[in-house]
PDB file of C-alpha atoms in Angstrom:
ATOM      1  CA  UNK A1226      18.953 124.835 130.910  1.00  0.00           C
ATOM      2  CA  UNK A1227      22.710 125.740 131.330  1.00  0.00           C
ATOM      3  CA  UNK A1228      24.800 123.756 129.708  1.00  0.00           C
ATOM      4  CA  UNK A1229      28.198 122.029 130.673  1.00  0.00           C
ATOM      5  CA  UNK A1230      30.237 124.419 128.402  1.00  0.00           C
ATOM      6  CA  UNK A1231      28.738 127.424 129.804  1.00  0.00           C
ATOM      7  CA  UNK A1232      29.636 126.094 133.328  1.00  0.00           C
ATOM      8  CA  UNK A1233      33.227 125.363 132.056  1.00  0.00           C
ATOM      9  CA  UNK A1234      33.149 128.907 129.896  1.00  0.00           C
ATOM     10  CA  UNK A1235      32.634 130.928 133.365  1.00  0.00           C
ATOM     11  CA  UNK A1236      35.174 128.820 135.279  1.00  0.00           C
ATOM     12  CA  UNK A1237      37.671 129.529 132.350  1.00  0.00           C
ATOM     13  CA  UNK A1238      36.905 133.236 132.888  1.00  0.00           C
ATOM     14  CA  UNK A1239      38.190 133.736 135.984  1.00  0.00           C
ATOM     15  CA  UNK A1240      41.001 131.111 135.554  1.00  0.00           C
ATOM     16  CA  UNK A1241      42.144 130.880 132.037  1.00  0.00           C
ATOM     17  CA  UNK A1242      43.615 127.593 131.047  1.00  0.00           C
ATOM     18  CA  UNK A1243      46.506 129.155 129.455  1.00  0.00           C
ATOM     19  CA  UNK A1244      47.594 130.050 132.852  1.00  0.00           C
ATOM     20  CA  UNK A1245      47.676 126.306 133.874  1.00  0.00           C
ATOM     21  CA  UNK A1246      51.340 124.397 133.777  1.00  0.00           C
ATOM     22  CA  UNK A1247      52.656 122.578 131.218  1.00  0.00           C
ATOM     23  CA  UNK A1248      52.334 118.859 132.884  1.00  0.00           C
ATOM     24  CA  UNK A1249      48.926 120.020 133.947  1.00  0.00           C
ATOM     25  CA  UNK A1250      45.573 118.840 132.472  1.00  0.00           C
ATOM     26  CA  UNK A1251      42.803 121.276 133.341  1.00  0.00           C
ATOM     27  CA  UNK A1252      39.593 121.644 131.592  1.00  0.00           C
ATOM     28  CA  UNK A1253      36.407 119.250 130.806  1.00  0.00           C
ATOM     29  CA  UNK A1254      38.021 115.817 131.704  1.00  0.00           C
ATOM     30  CA  UNK A1255      34.555 113.524 130.741  1.00  0.00           C
ATOM     31  CA  UNK A1256      31.047 114.150 129.144  1.00  0.00           C
ATOM     32  CA  UNK A1257      29.261 116.199 126.518  1.00  0.00           C
ATOM     33  CA  UNK A1258      30.182 119.387 126.396  1.00  0.00           C
ATOM     34  CA  UNK A1259      26.586 119.940 124.952  1.00  0.00           C
ATOM     35  CA  UNK A1260      24.757 118.159 127.656  1.00  0.00           C
ATOM     36  CA  UNK A1261      22.213 120.256 130.022  1.00  0.00           C
ATOM     37  CA  UNK A1262      23.644 120.270 133.834  1.00  0.00           C
ATOM     38  CA  UNK A1263      21.047 119.493 136.815  1.00  0.00           C
ATOM     39  CA  UNK A1264      23.119 119.923 139.224  1.00  0.00           C
ATOM     40  CA  UNK A1265      26.622 120.420 140.256  1.00  0.00           C
ATOM     41  CA  UNK A1266      28.603 118.413 142.858  1.00  0.00           C
ATOM     42  CA  UNK A1267      31.946 120.324 144.222  1.00  0.00           C
ATOM     43  CA  UNK A1268      34.961 118.277 145.078  1.00  0.00           C
ATOM     44  CA  UNK A1269      39.279 118.643 145.827  1.00  0.00           C
ATOM     45  CA  UNK A1270      39.511 115.011 144.148  1.00  0.00           C
ATOM     46  CA  UNK A1271      37.246 112.643 142.159  1.00  0.00           C
ATOM     47  CA  UNK A1272      36.473 109.547 143.702  1.00  0.00           C
ATOM     48  CA  UNK A1273      34.482 106.432 143.808  1.00  0.00           C
ATOM     49  CA  UNK A1274      32.312 108.401 146.508  1.00  0.00           C
ATOM     50  CA  UNK A1275      32.199 111.865 144.936  1.00  0.00           C
ATOM     51  CA  UNK A1276      30.857 109.991 141.947  1.00  0.00           C
ATOM     52  CA  UNK A1277      27.873 108.095 144.118  1.00  0.00           C
ATOM     53  CA  UNK A1278      27.235 111.158 145.624  1.00  0.00           C
ATOM     54  CA  UNK A1279      26.616 113.146 142.587  1.00  0.00           C
ATOM     55  CA  UNK A1280      24.170 110.683 141.302  1.00  0.00           C
ATOM     56  CA  UNK A1281      22.671 110.302 144.101  1.00  0.00           C
ATOM     57  CA  UNK A1282      22.157 114.100 144.461  1.00  0.00           C
ATOM     58  CA  UNK A1283      21.034 113.951 140.824  1.00  0.00           C
ATOM     59  CA  UNK A1284      24.099 116.290 139.628  1.00  0.00           C
ATOM     60  CA  UNK A1285      24.873 115.969 136.376  1.00  0.00           C
ATOM     61  CA  UNK A1286      28.137 117.550 137.013  1.00  0.00           C
ATOM     62  CA  UNK A1287      31.273 117.199 138.866  1.00  0.00           C
ATOM     63  CA  UNK A1288      33.662 120.406 139.318  1.00  0.00           C
ATOM     64  CA  UNK A1289      37.136 119.381 141.062  1.00  0.00           C
ATOM     65  CA  UNK A1290      40.381 121.177 141.735  1.00  0.00           C
ATOM     66  CA  UNK A1291      42.455 118.028 141.125  1.00  0.00           C
ATOM     67  CA  UNK A1292      42.334 116.794 137.776  1.00  0.00           C
ATOM     68  CA  UNK A1293      40.301 112.924 136.963  1.00  0.00           C
ATOM     69  CA  UNK A1294      42.505 112.449 134.359  1.00  0.00           C
ATOM     70  CA  UNK A1295      46.121 113.520 134.581  1.00  0.00           C
ATOM     71  CA  UNK A1296      48.360 111.508 132.707  1.00  0.00           C
ATOM     72  CA  UNK A1297      47.166 110.102 129.147  1.00  0.00           C
ATOM     73  CA  UNK A1298      44.681 107.395 129.111  1.00  0.00           C
ATOM     74  CA  UNK A1299      45.852 104.677 126.513  1.00  0.00           C
ATOM     75  CA  UNK A1300      42.785 102.353 126.927  1.00  0.00           C
ATOM     76  CA  UNK A1301      39.677 102.523 128.843  1.00  0.00           C
ATOM     77  CA  UNK A1302      39.093  99.017 130.364  1.00  0.00           C
ATOM     78  CA  UNK A1303      38.379  99.514 133.725  1.00  0.00           C
ATOM     79  CA  UNK A1304      42.098  98.205 134.813  1.00  0.00           C
ATOM     80  CA  UNK A1305      42.655 101.496 137.123  1.00  0.00           C
ATOM     81  CA  UNK A1306      41.200 103.738 139.222  1.00  0.00           C
ATOM     82  CA  UNK A1307      41.207 106.524 136.972  1.00  0.00           C
ATOM     83  CA  UNK A1308      39.560 104.378 134.269  1.00  0.00           C
ATOM     84  CA  UNK A1309      36.636 102.873 136.344  1.00  0.00           C
ATOM     85  CA  UNK A1310      36.261 106.268 137.590  1.00  0.00           C
ATOM     86  CA  UNK A1311      35.680 107.736 133.744  1.00  0.00           C
ATOM     87  CA  UNK A1312      33.650 104.781 133.018  1.00  0.00           C
ATOM     88  CA  UNK A1313      31.523 105.566 135.688  1.00  0.00           C
ATOM     89  CA  UNK A1314      31.146 108.879 135.389  1.00  0.00           C
ATOM     90  CA  UNK A1315      30.414 107.862 131.021  1.00  0.00           C
ATOM     91  CA  UNK A1316      27.729 105.515 132.873  1.00  0.00           C
ATOM     92  CA  UNK A1317      26.304 107.352 135.084  1.00  0.00           C
ATOM     93  CA  UNK A1318      25.551 110.724 132.490  1.00  0.00           C
ATOM     94  CA  UNK A1319      28.448 112.552 134.732  1.00  0.00           C
ATOM     95  CA  UNK A1320      30.375 115.330 133.181  1.00  0.00           C
ATOM     96  CA  UNK A1321      33.497 116.021 135.259  1.00  0.00           C
ATOM     97  CA  UNK A1322      35.588 119.123 134.994  1.00  0.00           C
ATOM     98  CA  UNK A1323      38.858 120.286 136.330  1.00  0.00           C
ATOM     99  CA  UNK A1324      40.711 123.670 137.076  1.00  0.00           C
ATOM    100  CA  UNK A1325      44.121 122.838 139.115  1.00  0.00           C
ATOM    101  CA  UNK A1326      47.120 125.095 138.253  1.00  0.00           C
ATOM    102  CA  UNK A1327      45.254 127.826 136.528  1.00  0.00           C
ATOM    103  CA  UNK A1328      43.089 128.335 139.137  1.00  0.00           C
ATOM    104  CA  UNK A1329      46.287 128.357 141.381  1.00  0.00           C
ATOM    105  CA  UNK A1330      47.557 130.832 139.482  1.00  0.00           C
ATOM    106  CA  UNK A1331      44.980 133.482 138.404  1.00  0.00           C
ATOM    107  CA  UNK A1332      44.033 136.510 140.491  1.00  0.00           C
ATOM    108  CA  UNK A1333      41.920 135.625 143.406  1.00  0.00           C
ATOM    109  CA  UNK A1334      43.092 131.990 142.810  1.00  0.00           C
ATOM    110  CA  UNK A1335      43.652 128.983 145.946  1.00  0.00           C
ATOM    111  CA  UNK A1336      46.745 131.111 147.700  1.00  0.00           C
ATOM    112  CA  UNK A1337      44.627 134.579 147.829  1.00  0.00           C
ATOM    113  CA  UNK A1338      41.864 132.507 149.010  1.00  0.00           C
ATOM    114  CA  UNK A1339      44.454 131.062 151.705  1.00  0.00           C
ATOM    115  CA  UNK A1340      45.360 134.060 152.377  1.00  0.00           C
ATOM    116  CA  UNK A1341      41.998 135.694 152.913  1.00  0.00           C
ATOM    117  CA  UNK A1342      41.451 132.894 155.721  1.00  0.00           C
ATOM    118  CA  UNK A1343      44.438 134.507 157.665  1.00  0.00           C
ATOM    119  CA  UNK A1344      43.605 138.688 156.643  1.00  0.00           C
ATOM    120  CA  UNK A1345      47.003 138.631 154.717  1.00  0.00           C
ATOM    121  CA  UNK A1346      46.562 141.747 152.447  1.00  0.00           C
ATOM    122  CA  UNK A1347      48.459 143.594 149.919  1.00  0.00           C
ATOM    123  CA  UNK A1348      48.741 140.434 148.071  1.00  0.00           C
ATOM    124  CA  UNK A1349      51.229 139.971 145.108  1.00  0.00           C
ATOM    125  CA  UNK A1350      52.758 136.965 143.299  1.00  0.00           C
ATOM    126  CA  UNK A1351      55.431 134.616 144.282  1.00  0.00           C
ATOM    127  CA  UNK A1352      56.326 133.245 141.012  1.00  0.00           C
ATOM    128  CA  UNK A1353      54.656 135.737 138.651  1.00  0.00           C
ATOM    129  CA  UNK A1354      53.536 133.981 135.265  1.00  0.00           C
ATOM    130  CA  UNK A1355      54.891 136.798 133.148  1.00  0.00           C
ATOM    131  CA  UNK A1356      57.314 139.803 134.497  1.00  0.00           C
ATOM    132  CA  UNK A1357      55.120 142.271 136.699  1.00  0.00           C
ATOM    133  CA  UNK A1358      52.002 140.335 136.145  1.00  0.00           C
ATOM    134  CA  UNK A1359      49.264 140.177 138.525  1.00  0.00           C
ATOM    135  CA  UNK A1360      48.762 136.138 138.271  1.00  0.00           C
ATOM    136  CA  UNK A1361      50.988 133.464 139.379  1.00  0.00           C
ATOM    137  CA  UNK A1362      51.617 130.861 141.702  1.00  0.00           C
ATOM    138  CA  UNK A1363      51.693 131.166 145.536  1.00  0.00           C
ATOM    139  CA  UNK A1364      51.578 134.838 147.127  1.00  0.00           C
ATOM    140  CA  UNK A1365      52.865 137.272 149.483  1.00  0.00           C
ATOM    141  CA  UNK A1366      51.300 140.275 151.651  1.00  0.00           C
ATOM    142  CA  UNK A1367      51.308 141.795 155.245  1.00  0.00           C
ATOM    143  CA  UNK A1368      49.346 141.106 158.493  1.00  0.00           C
ATOM    144  CA  UNK A1369      48.819 143.033 161.636  1.00  0.00           C
ATOM    145  CA  UNK A1370      52.429 141.710 163.395  1.00  0.00           C
ATOM    146  CA  UNK A1371      51.250 138.810 165.864  1.00  0.00           C
ATOM    147  CA  UNK A1372      53.751 136.753 167.710  1.00  0.00           C
ATOM    148  CA  UNK A1373      54.639 133.707 166.332  1.00  0.00           C
ATOM    149  CA  UNK A1374      52.948 131.013 168.300  1.00  0.00           C
ATOM    150  CA  UNK A1375      49.906 132.545 168.232  1.00  0.00           C
ATOM    151  CA  UNK A1376      49.959 133.327 164.791  1.00  0.00           C
ATOM    152  CA  UNK A1377      50.885 129.451 163.926  1.00  0.00           C
ATOM    153  CA  UNK A1378      47.720 128.758 166.166  1.00  0.00           C
ATOM    154  CA  UNK A1379      45.583 130.968 164.081  1.00  0.00           C
ATOM    155  CA  UNK A1380      46.821 129.379 161.168  1.00  0.00           C
ATOM    156  CA  UNK A1381      46.257 125.558 162.664  1.00  0.00           C
ATOM    157  CA  UNK A1382      42.673 126.496 163.377  1.00  0.00           C
ATOM    158  CA  UNK A1383      41.739 128.149 160.313  1.00  0.00           C
ATOM    159  CA  UNK A1384      43.057 125.532 158.044  1.00  0.00           C
ATOM    160  CA  UNK A1385      41.576 122.342 160.308  1.00  0.00           C
ATOM    161  CA  UNK A1386      44.887 120.816 160.864  1.00  0.00           C
ATOM    162  CA  UNK A1387      45.202 118.481 163.105  1.00  0.00           C
ATOM    163  CA  UNK A1388      49.148 118.611 163.766  1.00  0.00           C
ATOM    164  CA  UNK A1389      50.656 121.453 162.364  1.00  0.00           C
ATOM    165  CA  UNK A1390      54.488 120.789 161.478  1.00  0.00           C
ATOM    166  CA  UNK A1391      56.720 123.801 161.429  1.00  0.00           C
ATOM    167  CA  UNK A1392      60.092 124.387 161.856  1.00  0.00           C
ATOM    168  CA  UNK A1393      62.072 125.316 164.773  1.00  0.00           C
ATOM    169  CA  UNK A1394      65.459 126.374 163.528  1.00  0.00           C
ATOM    170  CA  UNK A1395      64.230 130.031 163.024  1.00  0.00           C
ATOM    171  CA  UNK A1396      64.260 131.394 166.683  1.00  0.00           C
ATOM    172  CA  UNK A1397      64.710 134.527 166.158  1.00  0.00           C
ATOM    173  CA  UNK A1398      61.273 135.405 164.364  1.00  0.00           C
ATOM    174  CA  UNK A1399      59.332 136.669 167.465  1.00  0.00           C
ATOM    175  CA  UNK A1400      56.809 138.336 165.401  1.00  0.00           C
ATOM    176  CA  UNK A1401      55.367 137.715 162.151  1.00  0.00           C
ATOM    177  CA  UNK A1402      54.479 140.376 159.704  1.00  0.00           C
ATOM    178  CA  UNK A1403      55.067 139.477 156.445  1.00  0.00           C
ATOM    179  CA  UNK A1404      53.543 135.768 155.482  1.00  0.00           C
ATOM    180  CA  UNK A1405      53.902 134.106 151.938  1.00  0.00           C
ATOM    181  CA  UNK A1406      51.531 131.212 151.291  1.00  0.00           C
ATOM    182  CA  UNK A1407      51.004 128.303 148.188  1.00  0.00           C
ATOM    183  CA  UNK A1408      48.199 125.757 147.891  1.00  0.00           C
ATOM    184  CA  UNK A1409      49.039 121.983 147.348  1.00  0.00           C
ATOM    185  CA  UNK A1410      53.002 121.154 146.987  1.00  0.00           C
ATOM    186  CA  UNK A1411      54.546 124.507 147.080  1.00  0.00           C
ATOM    187  CA  UNK A1412      57.752 124.172 148.983  1.00  0.00           C
ATOM    188  CA  UNK A1413      59.955 124.344 145.250  1.00  0.00           C
ATOM    189  CA  UNK A1414      58.799 128.783 146.183  1.00  0.00           C
ATOM    190  CA  UNK A1415      60.505 128.454 149.512  1.00  0.00           C
ATOM    191  CA  UNK A1416      63.461 130.564 148.092  1.00  0.00           C
ATOM    192  CA  UNK A1417      60.630 132.474 146.263  1.00  0.00           C
ATOM    193  CA  UNK A1418      59.221 133.147 149.632  1.00  0.00           C
ATOM    194  CA  UNK A1419      62.804 134.065 151.485  1.00  0.00           C
ATOM    195  CA  UNK A1420      63.661 136.484 148.838  1.00  0.00           C
ATOM    196  CA  UNK A1421      60.277 138.448 149.148  1.00  0.00           C
ATOM    197  CA  UNK A1422      61.193 138.986 152.911  1.00  0.00           C
ATOM    198  CA  UNK A1423      58.540 136.769 154.098  1.00  0.00           C
ATOM    199  CA  UNK A1424      59.204 135.887 157.754  1.00  0.00           C
ATOM    200  CA  UNK A1425      56.357 132.693 157.194  1.00  0.00           C
ATOM    201  CA  UNK A1426      55.931 130.388 154.638  1.00  0.00           C
ATOM    202  CA  UNK A1427      52.486 128.301 154.821  1.00  0.00           C
ATOM    203  CA  UNK A1428      52.338 125.527 152.386  1.00  0.00           C
ATOM    204  CA  UNK A1429      51.869 121.760 152.017  1.00  0.00           C
ATOM    205  CA  UNK A1430      53.785 118.831 151.293  1.00  0.00           C
ATOM    206  CA  UNK A1431      57.214 120.277 152.772  1.00  0.00           C
ATOM    207  CA  UNK A1432      59.848 117.691 153.141  1.00  0.00           C
ATOM    208  CA  UNK A1433      61.998 116.830 156.265  1.00  0.00           C
ATOM    209  CA  UNK A1434      65.337 118.602 154.232  1.00  0.00           C
ATOM    210  CA  UNK A1435      63.493 121.441 153.343  1.00  0.00           C
ATOM    211  CA  UNK A1436      62.739 121.895 157.008  1.00  0.00           C
ATOM    212  CA  UNK A1437      66.607 121.561 157.563  1.00  0.00           C
ATOM    213  CA  UNK A1438      67.777 123.359 154.841  1.00  0.00           C
ATOM    214  CA  UNK A1439      66.067 126.408 155.110  1.00  0.00           C
ATOM    215  CA  UNK A1440      64.297 126.128 158.661  1.00  0.00           C
ATOM    216  CA  UNK A1441      66.957 128.670 159.629  1.00  0.00           C
ATOM    217  CA  UNK A1442      66.384 131.546 157.210  1.00  0.00           C
ATOM    218  CA  UNK A1443      62.126 131.688 157.628  1.00  0.00           C
ATOM    219  CA  UNK A1444      59.514 130.046 159.388  1.00  0.00           C
ATOM    220  CA  UNK A1445      58.279 126.976 157.580  1.00  0.00           C
ATOM    221  CA  UNK A1446      54.304 126.059 158.467  1.00  0.00           C
ATOM    222  CA  UNK A1447      53.148 122.501 156.402  1.00  0.00           C
ATOM    223  CA  UNK A1448      49.298 122.779 156.997  1.00  0.00           C
ATOM    224  CA  UNK A1449      48.856 119.983 154.248  1.00  0.00           C
ATOM    225  CA  UNK A1450      48.615 119.586 150.577  1.00  0.00           C
ATOM    226  CA  UNK A1451      44.360 118.542 151.158  1.00  0.00           C
ATOM    227  CA  UNK A1452      43.936 121.239 153.731  1.00  0.00           C
ATOM    228  CA  UNK A1453      45.530 123.702 151.966  1.00  0.00           C
ATOM    229  CA  UNK A1454      43.332 123.304 148.792  1.00  0.00           C
ATOM    230  CA  UNK A1455      40.030 122.813 150.010  1.00  0.00           C
ATOM    231  CA  UNK A1456      39.372 126.580 149.710  1.00  0.00           C
ATOM    232  CA  UNK A1457      38.907 126.048 146.440  1.00  0.00           C
ATOM    233  CA  UNK A1458      35.318 124.648 146.538  1.00  0.00           C
ATOM    234  CA  UNK A1459      34.410 128.142 147.767  1.00  0.00           C
ATOM    235  CA  UNK A1460      36.227 129.927 144.873  1.00  0.00           C
ATOM    236  CA  UNK A1461      34.075 127.255 142.505  1.00  0.00           C
ATOM    237  CA  UNK A1462      30.700 128.109 144.150  1.00  0.00           C
ATOM    238  CA  UNK A1463      31.128 131.605 144.180  1.00  0.00           C
ATOM    239  CA  UNK A1464      32.139 131.456 140.463  1.00  0.00           C
ATOM    240  CA  UNK A1465      29.304 129.063 139.454  1.00  0.00           C
ATOM    241  CA  UNK A1466      26.476 130.747 141.968  1.00  0.00           C
ATOM    242  CA  UNK A1467      26.968 134.389 140.356  1.00  0.00           C
ATOM    243  CA  UNK A1468      27.172 133.183 136.529  1.00  0.00           C
ATOM    244  CA  UNK A1469      24.122 131.327 137.089  1.00  0.00           C
ATOM    245  CA  UNK A1470      22.204 131.809 140.309  1.00  0.00           C
ATOM    246  CA  UNK A1471      19.264 129.325 139.911  1.00  0.00           C
ATOM    247  CA  UNK A1472      22.209 126.346 139.747  1.00  0.00           C
ATOM    248  CA  UNK A1473      21.803 124.088 142.778  1.00  0.00           C
ATOM    249  CA  UNK A1474      25.493 123.773 143.700  1.00  0.00           C
ATOM    250  CA  UNK A1475      26.466 121.218 146.596  1.00  0.00           C
ATOM    251  CA  UNK A1476      29.482 121.037 148.862  1.00  0.00           C
ATOM    252  CA  UNK A1477      30.577 117.277 149.246  1.00  0.00           C
ATOM    253  CA  UNK A1478      29.245 115.189 152.451  1.00  0.00           C
ATOM    254  CA  UNK A1479      31.685 112.371 151.232  1.00  0.00           C
ATOM    255  CA  UNK A1480      35.026 113.561 150.663  1.00  0.00           C
ATOM    256  CA  UNK A1481      37.755 113.258 153.388  1.00  0.00           C
ATOM    257  CA  UNK A1482      41.701 113.435 153.542  1.00  0.00           C
ATOM    258  CA  UNK A1483      42.921 110.424 151.945  1.00  0.00           C
ATOM    259  CA  UNK A1484      45.883 110.693 154.837  1.00  0.00           C
ATOM    260  CA  UNK A1485      44.807 109.738 158.109  1.00  0.00           C
ATOM    261  CA  UNK A1486      46.678 110.658 161.378  1.00  0.00           C
ATOM    262  CA  UNK A1487      46.649 108.599 164.552  1.00  0.00           C
TER     263      UNK A1487
END
């Protein structure tokens, strides 16, 4: 049978750990690398519901985008949620592997997946990991010219956004031609998107003062952190199914956005 370390190697061949940001903690989070994998449950965040679903479906491995262990653990007593989840994973024999900013920065990573959902082509990184490198955070590319509001409606539909937040300040953009995207919290790349000549920048977690400070220079669209990164599960699925065609891989039934809208 396939082992945990083999699944990890397949993911890291696609998204090398060396691409992760210095603050990140991608890689095997919990479990024995030599344990056999009976099935894999994919997710964005590791939660109590995810571990319960993994156990119910007889999955001995969970692959997530966001790391379960992000900061160092000084004890393992169940005193907080992270510790409780680690203890439950160990108790149930579930290995947890995470690919975070390395999956964001790799070629054909999260931002590229987002771009594919909207038909954006001729992609290049917004913030290359090295000069002229094909890897890096965010992407920018071209689309068939589309009226601004029609394009925003397409964004809303493709990402399943209930309430799309966008900047009202840039009134001269009537047609979208060049689009920049970044999964997760990408507000730090707004100026990069402007410098790249993007008409529209799509990301999550845009603050009020980002809208007021940059909204007259670029059309900003906030699809939400959760919504922008759900596509990571499809990337994981392709990697694993290609490397291990017989492996049972599940998309989660118990996953939900931790942010609710009334």
